[in-house]
Amino acid sequence: MTDQAPVAYSGPERVLSGVQPSGALHLGNYLGALVKFTKLQHEMDTFIFVADLHAITVWQEPARLADQVREITAAYLASGLDPEKATIFPQSAVPAHAELAWIFNCVARLGWLDRMTQFKEKSGKHKERSSVGLYTYPVLQAADILLYKATRVPVGDDQRQHLELTRDIAAKFNHDFGAEGYFPLPEALTQGPGSRIMSLRDGSAKMSKSDPSDNSRLNLLDEPDLIAQKIRKAKTDPEPLPETLDELKGRPEAENLIGIYAALDGRSAEQVLAEFAGQGFGAFKPKLADLAVARLGPVGDQMRRLMADPAEIDKVLARGAERAREAAAPTLAEVRRQVGFWGA
Ligand code: TYM
């Protein structure tokens, strides 16, 4: 062992991220992920996929899975991803993800995975009945990212630990195979007020696809009336809105609604408070409902239009899969050589 600092990665910047086709997309997915993808595609080479290999770590109805993939793709396109700029593809159409994941399963340590909080949350009380895939899920995520040598990964706050694991796997691979600087140590892009959207029913729980209460979230396919109704019913407290963020501490529901307003309006929470300070939720909620309908309504409408023409969506995915396979091939070939496989 030497004490030399690892050689830094010197390749080009690249963005990569994905969303699981495992339920209706909600405001958290939109603000934490989709909006960021759309912005970054103008700045860097961008790869955005539909994570169907991840989705099957819990049961997915086979007859519906391909349509769920198309629905996520429709959401990508409706929120402004341009297939001419970004490479959009289904994860399972690029077998190299699974192949690299296997190699990384042999690099990652059990102790690292034992620390993953999402596995603990998702497996609940019945860990022994979870799929093995659910346990090694973050290793596949590392493969998704490193296969394309992505350096920036726009995600919500809940993915931060998976990104740390990705960095650990990259560093250990580089070290073990004498390939310092081969894989980048990618950065999670989790800045901004939209990175942690909480449930509308409980300000201490994340807005999530798996929450049994549909009133806990705004879905991208909700009609305007339903959006307004869910915001009207959102849990709040009787106090008026304060002037500073500090005074919102201990009021998680109020903090969440201010954060949602800020993220939807492209402003900071401070700016939003400056506008509404002293007002109660009776005045604030209708304004938030109007803003949410104005922002989400057109996305839902566009998704419905796109989903009416699945063949067009399939064209986008097929073209993206082709490009992704081409981009992935050199990394996998090089990794096979580094590992020492026969014929590599
Ligand atoms: P998934 O499908 O659970 O969520 C998709 C994206 O939405 C973000 N998100 C949120 N952001 C803010 N507030 C919320 N309440 C909220 N809920 C979800 C997630 O952080 C995510 O960015 N493991 C990933 C998919 C994945 C991936 C990858 C991502 C697979 N491989 C490689 C990046 C790079 C996931 O389950 O996301």
Coordinates of C-alpha atoms in Angstrom, one line a residue, residues 88-292:
I88 CA -33.4 8.2 -23.3
F89 CA -33.5 4.4 -23.0
P90 CA -34.9 1.4 -21.1
Q91 CA -32.2 0.0 -18.7
S92 CA -33.0 -3.6 -19.6
A93 CA -32.3 -2.9 -23.3
V94 CA -28.6 -2.5 -22.4
P95 CA -27.4 -5.9 -21.0
A96 CA -24.1 -4.3 -20.0
H97 CA -25.8 -2.8 -16.9
A98 CA -26.5 -6.3 -15.5
E99 CA -23.0 -7.6 -16.5
L100 CA -21.2 -4.7 -14.8
A101 CA -23.4 -5.0 -11.8
W102 CA -22.3 -8.6 -11.3
I103 CA -18.6 -7.5 -11.4
F104 CA -19.4 -4.7 -8.9
N105 CA -21.2 -7.3 -6.6
C106 CA -17.8 -8.8 -6.3
V107 CA -16.2 -5.4 -5.5
A108 CA -18.8 -4.1 -3.0
R109 CA -18.6 -5.4 0.6
L110 CA -21.5 -6.8 2.6
G111 CA -20.8 -4.3 5.3
W112 CA -21.3 -1.4 2.9
L113 CA -24.7 -2.8 1.8
D114 CA -25.8 -3.5 5.4
R115 CA -25.7 0.2 6.0
M116 CA -28.1 1.1 3.2
T117 CA -31.1 2.7 4.9
Q118 CA -33.4 2.3 1.8
F119 CA -33.2 -1.5 2.0
K120 CA -34.1 -1.3 5.6
E121 CA -37.1 0.9 4.8
K122 CA -38.3 -1.1 1.8
S123 CA -37.8 -4.6 3.3
G124 CA -39.5 -3.6 6.6
K125 CA -40.1 -6.3 9.1
H126 CA -39.7 -9.1 6.6
K127 CA -36.1 -8.8 5.4
E128 CA -35.8 -12.6 4.8
R129 CA -38.7 -12.5 2.4
S130 CA -37.2 -9.6 0.3
S131 CA -35.7 -10.4 -3.1
V132 CA -31.9 -10.7 -3.2
G133 CA -32.1 -8.1 -5.9
L134 CA -33.6 -5.5 -3.5
Y135 CA -30.5 -6.0 -1.3
T136 CA -28.0 -5.5 -4.1
Y137 CA -30.1 -2.8 -5.8
P138 CA -27.5 0.0 -5.0
V139 CA -24.8 -2.0 -6.7
L140 CA -26.8 -2.1 -9.9
Q141 CA -27.3 1.6 -9.5
A142 CA -23.5 2.1 -9.3
A143 CA -23.2 0.0 -12.5
D144 CA -25.8 2.3 -14.2
I145 CA -23.7 5.3 -13.4
L146 CA -20.2 4.1 -14.0
L147 CA -21.0 2.2 -17.2
Y148 CA -21.2 5.6 -18.8
K149 CA -18.5 7.2 -16.6
A150 CA -21.1 9.7 -15.5
T151 CA -19.8 12.5 -13.3
R152 CA -23.0 14.2 -12.3
V153 CA -26.1 12.4 -11.1
P154 CA -29.3 14.6 -10.6
V155 CA -31.4 12.9 -7.9
G156 CA -33.6 13.6 -4.9
D157 CA -32.0 13.7 -1.5
D158 CA -33.1 10.1 -0.7
Q159 CA -30.5 8.8 -3.2
R160 CA -27.5 10.4 -1.6
Q161 CA -26.4 7.3 0.2
H162 CA -26.5 5.3 -3.0
L163 CA -24.2 7.8 -4.6
E164 CA -21.8 7.5 -1.7
L165 CA -21.7 3.8 -2.3
T166 CA -21.2 4.4 -6.0
R167 CA -18.1 6.4 -5.2
D168 CA -16.8 3.7 -2.8
I169 CA -17.3 1.1 -5.5
A170 CA -15.5 3.2 -8.1
A171 CA -12.6 3.9 -5.8
K172 CA -12.2 0.3 -4.8
F173 CA -12.4 -1.0 -8.4
N174 CA -9.8 1.6 -9.5
H175 CA -7.5 0.6 -6.6
D176 CA -8.0 -3.2 -6.8
F177 CA -7.5 -3.5 -10.5
G178 CA -4.6 -1.0 -10.7
A179 CA -6.7 1.4 -12.7
E180 CA -6.4 4.6 -10.7
G181 CA -8.5 7.4 -12.4
Y182 CA -10.4 4.9 -14.6
F183 CA -13.8 5.4 -13.1
P184 CA -14.9 8.9 -12.0
L185 CA -16.2 9.5 -8.4
P186 CA -19.6 10.9 -9.4
E187 CA -21.3 13.7 -7.7
A188 CA -25.0 13.7 -6.6
L189 CA -26.8 16.8 -7.6
T190 CA -29.3 17.2 -4.8
Q191 CA -29.3 21.0 -4.4
G192 CA -32.5 23.1 -4.5
P193 CA -35.8 23.3 -2.6
G194 CA -37.3 20.4 -4.7
S195 CA -34.9 17.7 -3.5
R196 CA -36.9 16.6 -0.6
I197 CA -40.7 16.9 -1.1
M198 CA -42.7 15.6 1.8
S199 CA -46.1 14.0 2.1
L200 CA -49.1 16.3 2.0
R201 CA -50.5 14.4 5.0
D202 CA -47.4 14.2 7.1
G203 CA -44.6 16.6 6.9
S204 CA -42.1 14.1 8.4
A205 CA -42.6 11.5 5.7
K206 CA -41.3 11.6 2.2
M207 CA -43.8 12.0 -0.7
S208 CA -43.7 8.5 -2.1
K209 CA -45.2 6.3 -4.8
S210 CA -45.8 3.6 -2.2
D211 CA -47.8 5.7 0.4
P212 CA -51.2 4.0 0.7
S213 CA -52.9 7.4 0.8
D214 CA -53.2 9.0 -2.7
N215 CA -54.0 12.3 -0.9
S216 CA -50.4 12.3 0.3
R217 CA -49.1 13.1 -3.1
L218 CA -49.7 15.1 -6.3
N219 CA -49.4 12.7 -9.3
L220 CA -48.4 14.0 -12.6
L221 CA -51.5 12.5 -14.1
D222 CA -53.9 14.1 -11.6
E223 CA -56.6 16.4 -13.1
P224 CA -56.5 20.1 -12.0
D225 CA -59.6 19.6 -9.8
L226 CA -57.9 16.8 -7.9
I227 CA -54.7 18.8 -7.5
A228 CA -56.6 21.7 -6.0
Q229 CA -58.5 19.4 -3.7
K230 CA -55.4 17.6 -2.4
I231 CA -53.8 21.0 -1.7
R232 CA -56.9 22.2 0.1
K233 CA -56.9 19.0 2.3
A234 CA -53.1 19.1 2.9
K235 CA -52.2 19.1 6.6
T236 CA -51.2 22.4 8.0
D237 CA -51.2 24.3 11.3
P238 CA -53.3 27.3 12.5
E239 CA -50.4 29.8 12.7
P240 CA -49.8 32.5 10.1
L241 CA -46.7 32.2 7.9
P242 CA -43.6 33.8 9.4
E243 CA -41.0 36.1 7.9
T244 CA -38.0 33.9 8.1
L245 CA -37.1 30.2 7.4
D246 CA -35.8 29.9 10.9
E247 CA -39.3 30.5 12.3
L248 CA -40.6 27.6 10.2
K249 CA -38.6 25.1 12.2
G250 CA -40.8 22.7 14.0
R251 CA -43.6 23.3 11.5
P252 CA -42.8 20.5 8.9
E253 CA -46.1 20.8 7.0
A254 CA -45.8 24.5 6.6
E255 CA -42.1 24.2 5.6
N256 CA -43.0 21.6 3.0
L257 CA -45.7 23.7 1.3
I258 CA -43.4 26.7 1.2
G259 CA -40.7 24.5 -0.3
I260 CA -43.1 23.2 -2.9
Y261 CA -44.2 26.7 -3.9
A262 CA -40.6 27.8 -4.1
A263 CA -39.6 24.9 -6.3
L264 CA -42.6 25.2 -8.6
D265 CA -42.0 28.9 -9.0
G266 CA -38.2 28.7 -9.4
R267 CA -37.7 30.9 -6.4
S268 CA -36.0 30.5 -2.9
A269 CA -38.1 29.7 0.2
E270 CA -37.0 33.0 1.6
Q271 CA -38.5 34.9 -1.3
V272 CA -41.8 33.0 -1.0
L273 CA -42.0 33.8 2.7
A274 CA -41.3 37.5 2.0
E275 CA -44.4 37.5 -0.1
F276 CA -46.7 35.6 2.2
A277 CA -45.5 36.5 5.7
G278 CA -48.4 37.2 8.1
Q279 CA -50.9 35.4 5.9
G280 CA -52.7 32.2 7.0
F281 CA -53.1 29.0 5.0
G282 CA -56.6 30.0 4.0
A283 CA -54.9 32.7 1.8
F284 CA -51.8 30.7 0.8
K285 CA -53.3 27.4 -0.3
P286 CA -55.4 28.7 -3.2
K287 CA -52.3 30.5 -4.5
L288 CA -50.3 27.3 -4.2
A289 CA -53.1 25.3 -5.9
D290 CA -53.2 27.8 -8.9
L291 CA -49.4 27.5 -9.3
A292 CA -49.4 23.7 -9.0

